[in-house]
Amino acid sequence: MQDAMPSYDPVQRAETARLRAETRLAGTIADFFLDADARLDDRTRLMLAQVLGAIVGSIEWDIRRHAARLLAGSGATQAGEAILKAGAGLKAGAGTVLQRLTRAGLLRDEDLMDELIARVRHDLIAASLPVEVAEPDEASLLVRLAGVPDSVVASAASALLAAESRRRVANEQGAVGGSELPAELHHRLVWWVAAAIRDGLTSPTRESDRAITDAAQRSLAAHDEGERPDAVATRLAAALDARPNELAAVLVESIGDRRLSLFVAVLAHALGVAFDQARAITLDPEGDRLWLALRALDMDRPTIARIGLALSEADPRRDIEQFADALDAIVSIGVEDARASIAPLALDRDFRMALRALARTERR
C-alpha cells in the first residue's frame, strides 16, 4: 500500500507566499532607508550570521544530545530519538531552531546583538591591524609576557594566547566550542534554544520536557565566562597594572602586535571602566570618545597618532584624512577636560542602562 500523498492546500500556500512576500518587501524597504553608517558591510554581515548560527547550533546540539541520552537512560528511547530526529539537519546547516528564534524576533534582542556585533567587528579589525615590530627577531608582546618571572602575568598571558587562538580558529572554521557570551546572555539564549527545541517536537511529553530542562541546566552549569578572551585579557591587564609612564608603550605595542583585546583591556583598566565600555569607544569609527579617553590618560601626539593610524588602516569605516586633520585639535584638549568628558563611562553598567532607558522614554 502506498503512503498517502501529503495534503496540498493551494489557498493556504498562496496566502503563505503572499505573507512571505510582504515580509520580504518590508525588510527591503527598511534596509533601503537605513543610513549608510547604520548598515552592516557584507563582510561583517557574513561573519555575524556565521557566529550567531554557530553559537545557536552549538547550544542546540548539546541540549538535544544530552536530552536524548537522558531519555534513553530512563527507557524512553523513542522520545529521545524524536528529539534527535527533529534536529537531524543541524549538522548540515538546516538550523531549525535558529529559524524559529529568528521568526519569533527573539534574536533581535538589543543586548545580544550589541555583544555579537561588537565581537565580530573587534575580531575583524584585530585581524586587519598592521603589524608593527620594533625588532625583526623580537618575540611578540604576549609571547614575551608569557615568559616573564611574574607567574600571575605569565599565566594570564598564556591563557590569552590560548583563548585568542581558539577564537581565531572558530572564526576561520565557522564553528564554536562554546557560546563565549557573558553569563547573562548565555543564560537567556540557552532557554530560548530549549524552548524552540520543545516547540519543534510533534508530541512533547512530560519526560521530554524534563530531559530538555535538565540538558539546558547542564549547559548553563558548564558555561564559564571567565574563559572568554575578553575576561582573560581583563585579568592580564589587571596583573600588568601598567604605570602612567608605561601605559603608552603597552597600548602602542598591543596594537602593533594585533592584540586588540589586550589594548582594550589595558585601556579599560587605566580608565577604571568595564571592558565592554572600552571596546565600544575603541570600535566607534568616529573615534571621538577614544581620543578623549587617550587624552584623559595624558597620551601624547605620537601615541595617539600611531593608534589612530593603525585603527584607520584596519577599519574601512574610519576616515584617515579626517583623523589627520583633527589631530592638532585632539592633542590640544586638556587632560582634566578630557577626564570630565568621559566620566559617565565609569558609572555602573546597570545605572547607565537605566539612565539611557529613561532618556529614551522622555524623548517620546
XYZ file of C-alpha atoms in Angstrom:
364
model
C 0.000 0.000 0.000
C 1.406 3.354 -0.996
C 1.842 6.081 1.552
C -0.817 8.750 1.436
C 0.216 11.811 -0.506
C 0.693 14.905 1.657
C -2.242 17.272 1.531
C -1.835 20.289 -0.733
C -3.935 23.316 0.089
C -3.402 25.838 -2.731
C -5.254 28.595 -0.891
C -3.111 28.213 2.211
C 0.104 28.035 0.186
C -0.849 31.149 -1.759
C -1.583 33.021 1.469
C 1.725 31.888 2.977
C 3.568 33.038 -0.140
C 1.800 36.414 -0.017
C 2.727 36.969 3.627
C 6.308 35.950 2.913
C 6.495 38.433 0.026
C 5.086 41.216 2.231
C 7.639 40.488 4.934
C 10.455 40.455 2.384
C 9.303 43.757 0.904
C 9.073 45.394 4.333
C 12.621 44.276 5.109
C 13.923 45.516 1.761
C 12.296 48.915 2.250
C 13.688 49.230 5.787
C 17.162 48.335 4.509
C 16.958 50.883 1.671
C 16.251 53.762 4.039
C 18.982 52.870 6.512
C 21.727 55.454 6.873
C 24.995 54.268 5.359
C 26.739 54.240 8.742
C 23.978 52.051 10.223
C 24.184 49.393 7.503
C 26.448 46.409 8.057
C 29.021 45.854 5.343
C 28.964 42.472 3.602
C 32.000 41.100 5.442
C 30.588 41.970 8.870
C 27.115 40.705 7.962
C 28.510 37.375 6.753
C 30.661 36.825 9.826
C 27.828 37.891 12.158
C 25.498 35.337 10.580
C 28.241 32.718 10.854
C 28.940 33.436 14.535
C 25.271 33.609 15.521
C 24.456 30.396 13.673
C 27.438 28.602 15.200
C 26.566 29.675 18.752
C 22.892 28.726 18.476
C 23.775 25.488 16.696
C 26.320 24.520 19.351
C 23.867 25.106 22.195
C 21.092 23.299 20.304
C 23.214 20.246 19.576
C 24.412 19.984 23.190
C 20.851 20.170 24.532
C 19.421 17.703 22.003
C 22.225 15.184 22.505
C 22.099 15.255 26.307
C 18.288 15.228 26.443
C 18.225 12.193 24.148
C 20.768 10.436 26.345
C 18.712 11.145 29.461
C 15.566 9.802 27.827
C 17.342 6.697 26.552
C 18.707 6.076 30.045
C 15.209 6.176 31.515
C 13.809 3.809 28.888
C 12.136 6.457 26.718
C 14.308 5.688 23.716
C 11.658 6.651 21.180
C 11.202 10.099 22.742
C 14.974 10.599 22.718
C 15.181 9.626 19.064
C 12.402 12.129 18.302
C 14.450 14.937 19.852
C 17.492 13.968 17.797
C 15.458 13.467 14.635
C 13.945 16.940 14.937
C 17.476 18.329 14.747
C 18.798 15.819 12.220
C 19.609 18.511 9.707
C 21.539 20.582 12.221
C 24.964 19.395 11.156
C 24.033 20.055 7.543
C 23.067 23.609 8.384
C 19.262 23.281 8.472
C 19.125 25.499 11.552
C 15.522 24.793 12.563
C 15.957 26.375 15.990
C 17.776 29.378 14.535
C 14.877 29.884 12.128
C 12.313 29.617 14.920
C 14.142 32.118 17.103
C 14.538 34.476 14.154
C 10.849 34.293 13.211
C 9.867 34.886 16.824
C 12.011 38.031 16.903
C 13.996 36.830 19.924
C 17.336 37.243 18.174
C 16.608 40.934 17.717
C 17.439 41.295 21.414
C 19.437 44.514 21.693
C 21.903 43.272 24.330
C 22.628 40.055 22.432
C 23.107 41.726 19.065
C 25.168 44.538 20.573
C 27.547 41.960 22.044
C 27.775 39.867 18.874
C 28.227 42.829 16.511
C 30.927 44.242 18.784
C 32.648 40.850 18.930
C 32.584 40.452 15.137
C 33.847 43.982 14.480
C 36.530 43.540 17.137
C 37.775 40.311 15.546
C 37.713 41.700 12.001
C 39.623 44.831 12.999
C 42.124 42.854 15.092
C 42.858 40.585 12.116
C 43.382 43.607 9.834
C 45.655 45.671 12.072
C 49.067 46.400 10.554
C 51.840 44.512 12.320
C 54.482 46.782 13.830
C 57.552 45.084 15.283
C 60.331 47.134 16.817
C 62.967 44.456 16.151
C 62.628 41.819 13.374
C 63.749 38.965 15.633
C 61.818 40.126 18.698
C 59.071 37.861 20.038
C 55.512 39.191 20.121
C 54.251 41.003 23.207
C 52.111 38.157 24.545
C 54.838 35.585 23.990
C 57.279 37.750 25.977
C 54.720 38.290 28.737
C 54.079 34.535 28.910
C 57.763 34.078 29.758
C 58.201 36.713 32.479
C 59.139 35.650 36.042
C 55.874 37.066 37.447
C 53.702 33.922 37.478
C 50.419 35.853 37.578
C 51.288 37.848 34.458
C 52.774 34.814 32.695
C 49.736 32.654 33.436
C 47.285 35.307 32.229
C 49.337 35.940 29.058
C 49.427 32.209 28.264
C 45.679 31.973 28.842
C 45.070 34.904 26.482
C 47.245 33.319 23.792
C 45.150 30.137 24.064
C 41.807 31.983 24.168
C 42.600 34.130 21.135
C 43.849 31.078 19.247
C 40.544 29.282 19.931
C 38.588 32.338 18.773
C 40.666 32.687 15.603
C 40.236 29.003 14.670
C 36.494 29.222 15.397
C 36.144 32.246 13.126
C 38.090 30.552 10.344
C 36.118 27.304 10.572
C 32.693 28.830 11.216
C 32.220 26.805 14.395
C 32.439 27.452 18.120
C 33.397 25.337 21.081
C 31.112 27.335 23.355
C 28.974 30.436 23.194
C 31.690 32.757 24.604
C 28.880 35.057 25.690
C 28.605 36.889 29.003
C 26.784 34.700 31.533
C 23.521 36.670 31.413
C 23.272 36.461 27.621
C 24.269 32.791 27.569
C 21.548 32.076 30.145
C 18.958 33.892 28.016
C 19.973 32.139 24.800
C 20.070 28.645 26.332
C 16.460 28.886 27.478
C 15.342 30.314 24.129
C 17.010 27.396 22.351
C 15.474 24.890 24.800
C 12.026 26.383 24.220
C 12.492 26.244 20.432
C 13.562 22.583 20.619
C 10.479 21.760 22.647
C 8.267 23.760 20.279
C 9.561 21.733 17.368
C 8.518 18.369 18.820
C 5.403 16.794 17.334
C 4.275 15.221 20.613
C 6.124 16.620 23.626
C 5.736 14.689 26.855
C 6.419 15.362 30.496
C 9.524 13.190 30.205
C 10.863 15.055 27.177
C 10.179 18.396 28.855
C 12.141 17.279 31.890
C 15.018 15.978 29.771
C 15.244 19.225 27.777
C 15.164 21.239 31.014
C 17.926 19.136 32.590
C 20.023 19.398 29.430
C 19.622 23.186 29.396
C 20.647 23.422 33.043
C 23.698 21.307 32.243
C 24.654 23.786 29.514
C 24.301 26.645 31.982
C 26.422 24.891 34.606
C 29.195 24.151 32.098
C 29.459 27.759 30.902
C 32.486 29.624 32.218
C 32.538 33.237 31.099
C 35.979 33.553 32.677
C 37.456 31.680 29.678
C 36.301 34.320 27.179
C 39.173 36.289 25.578
C 37.661 39.494 26.975
C 37.756 38.175 30.528
C 41.260 36.729 30.161
C 42.553 39.999 28.702
C 40.992 41.872 31.623
C 42.851 39.623 34.075
C 46.113 40.203 32.235
C 45.619 43.982 32.215
C 44.994 43.924 35.964
C 48.096 41.777 36.519
C 50.222 44.129 34.396
C 48.771 47.202 36.109
C 50.729 49.474 33.751
C 52.007 52.651 35.431
C 51.396 56.047 33.759
C 54.928 56.086 32.351
C 54.460 52.550 30.925
C 50.941 52.942 29.559
C 51.724 54.457 26.162
C 54.235 51.730 25.307
C 51.839 48.930 26.317
C 48.941 50.401 24.337
C 51.032 51.003 21.209
C 52.682 47.590 21.340
C 49.336 45.855 21.905
C 48.005 47.489 18.748
C 51.223 46.728 16.849
C 51.003 43.084 17.929
C 47.365 42.818 16.729
C 46.272 42.140 20.308
C 43.191 44.329 20.273
C 41.699 42.516 23.287
C 44.735 43.437 25.346
C 44.657 47.037 24.085
C 41.005 47.351 25.114
C 41.599 45.677 28.480
C 44.599 47.886 29.310
C 42.606 50.962 28.274
C 39.658 49.851 30.424
C 41.908 49.184 33.420
C 43.616 52.551 33.128
C 40.307 54.406 32.802
C 38.545 52.390 35.512
C 35.721 51.330 33.183
C 34.293 47.969 32.078
C 35.788 46.074 29.137
C 32.635 46.475 27.053
C 32.739 50.245 27.522
C 36.368 50.480 26.431
C 35.641 48.173 23.480
C 32.698 50.349 22.385
C 34.785 53.522 22.275
C 37.643 51.706 20.523
C 35.355 50.339 17.796
C 33.484 53.609 17.275
C 34.553 54.705 13.751
C 34.362 58.440 14.564
C 36.877 57.878 17.354
C 35.952 60.997 19.337
C 35.494 59.150 22.625
C 38.693 57.160 22.128
C 40.766 60.316 21.566
C 39.212 61.862 24.671
C 39.989 58.699 26.641
C 43.601 58.731 25.483
C 43.942 62.408 26.353
C 42.392 61.668 29.763
C 45.323 59.273 30.233
C 47.707 62.050 29.124
C 48.748 60.286 25.931
C 50.911 62.461 23.674
C 50.622 63.211 19.966
C 52.879 60.383 18.648
C 50.999 57.790 20.723
C 47.549 58.955 19.608
C 48.765 59.218 16.011
C 50.123 55.662 15.929
C 46.957 54.222 17.471
C 44.693 56.252 15.200
C 46.597 55.365 12.037
C 46.638 51.652 12.886
C 42.893 51.591 13.540
C 42.251 53.587 10.359
C 44.174 51.038 8.290
C 42.236 48.162 9.854
C 38.725 49.643 9.788
C 37.375 50.861 6.418
C 34.684 52.873 8.210
C 37.284 55.305 9.529
C 38.306 58.451 7.656
C 42.090 58.670 7.940
C 42.240 62.145 6.409
C 39.655 63.470 8.844
C 41.679 61.994 11.717
C 44.880 63.617 10.450
C 43.138 66.990 10.153
C 41.756 66.705 13.682
C 44.986 65.535 15.348
C 46.136 69.029 16.415
C 42.739 69.737 17.969
C 42.768 66.364 19.747
C 46.150 66.860 21.411
C 45.197 70.386 22.443
C 42.456 69.051 24.731
C 43.413 69.434 28.378
C 43.782 66.267 30.441
C 41.297 67.392 33.104
C 38.746 68.449 30.477
C 39.084 65.063 28.798
C 38.633 63.247 32.121
C 35.485 65.225 32.882
C 34.029 64.435 29.451
C 34.405 60.663 29.794
C 33.471 60.444 33.489
C 29.999 58.939 32.691
C 31.748 55.869 31.256
C 32.779 54.864 34.769
C 29.191 54.675 36.015
C 27.809 51.260 36.964
C 26.558 49.448 33.843
C 23.022 48.926 35.154
C 22.883 52.581 36.203
C 23.988 53.661 32.715
C 21.371 51.427 31.107
C 18.672 52.828 33.371
C 19.666 56.404 32.515
C 19.649 55.543 28.806
C 16.199 53.945 29.067
C 14.877 56.987 30.917
C 16.276 59.301 28.248
C 14.550 57.274 25.500
C 11.261 57.481 27.384
C 11.493 61.256 27.763
C 12.166 61.725 24.039
C 8.897 60.054 23.069
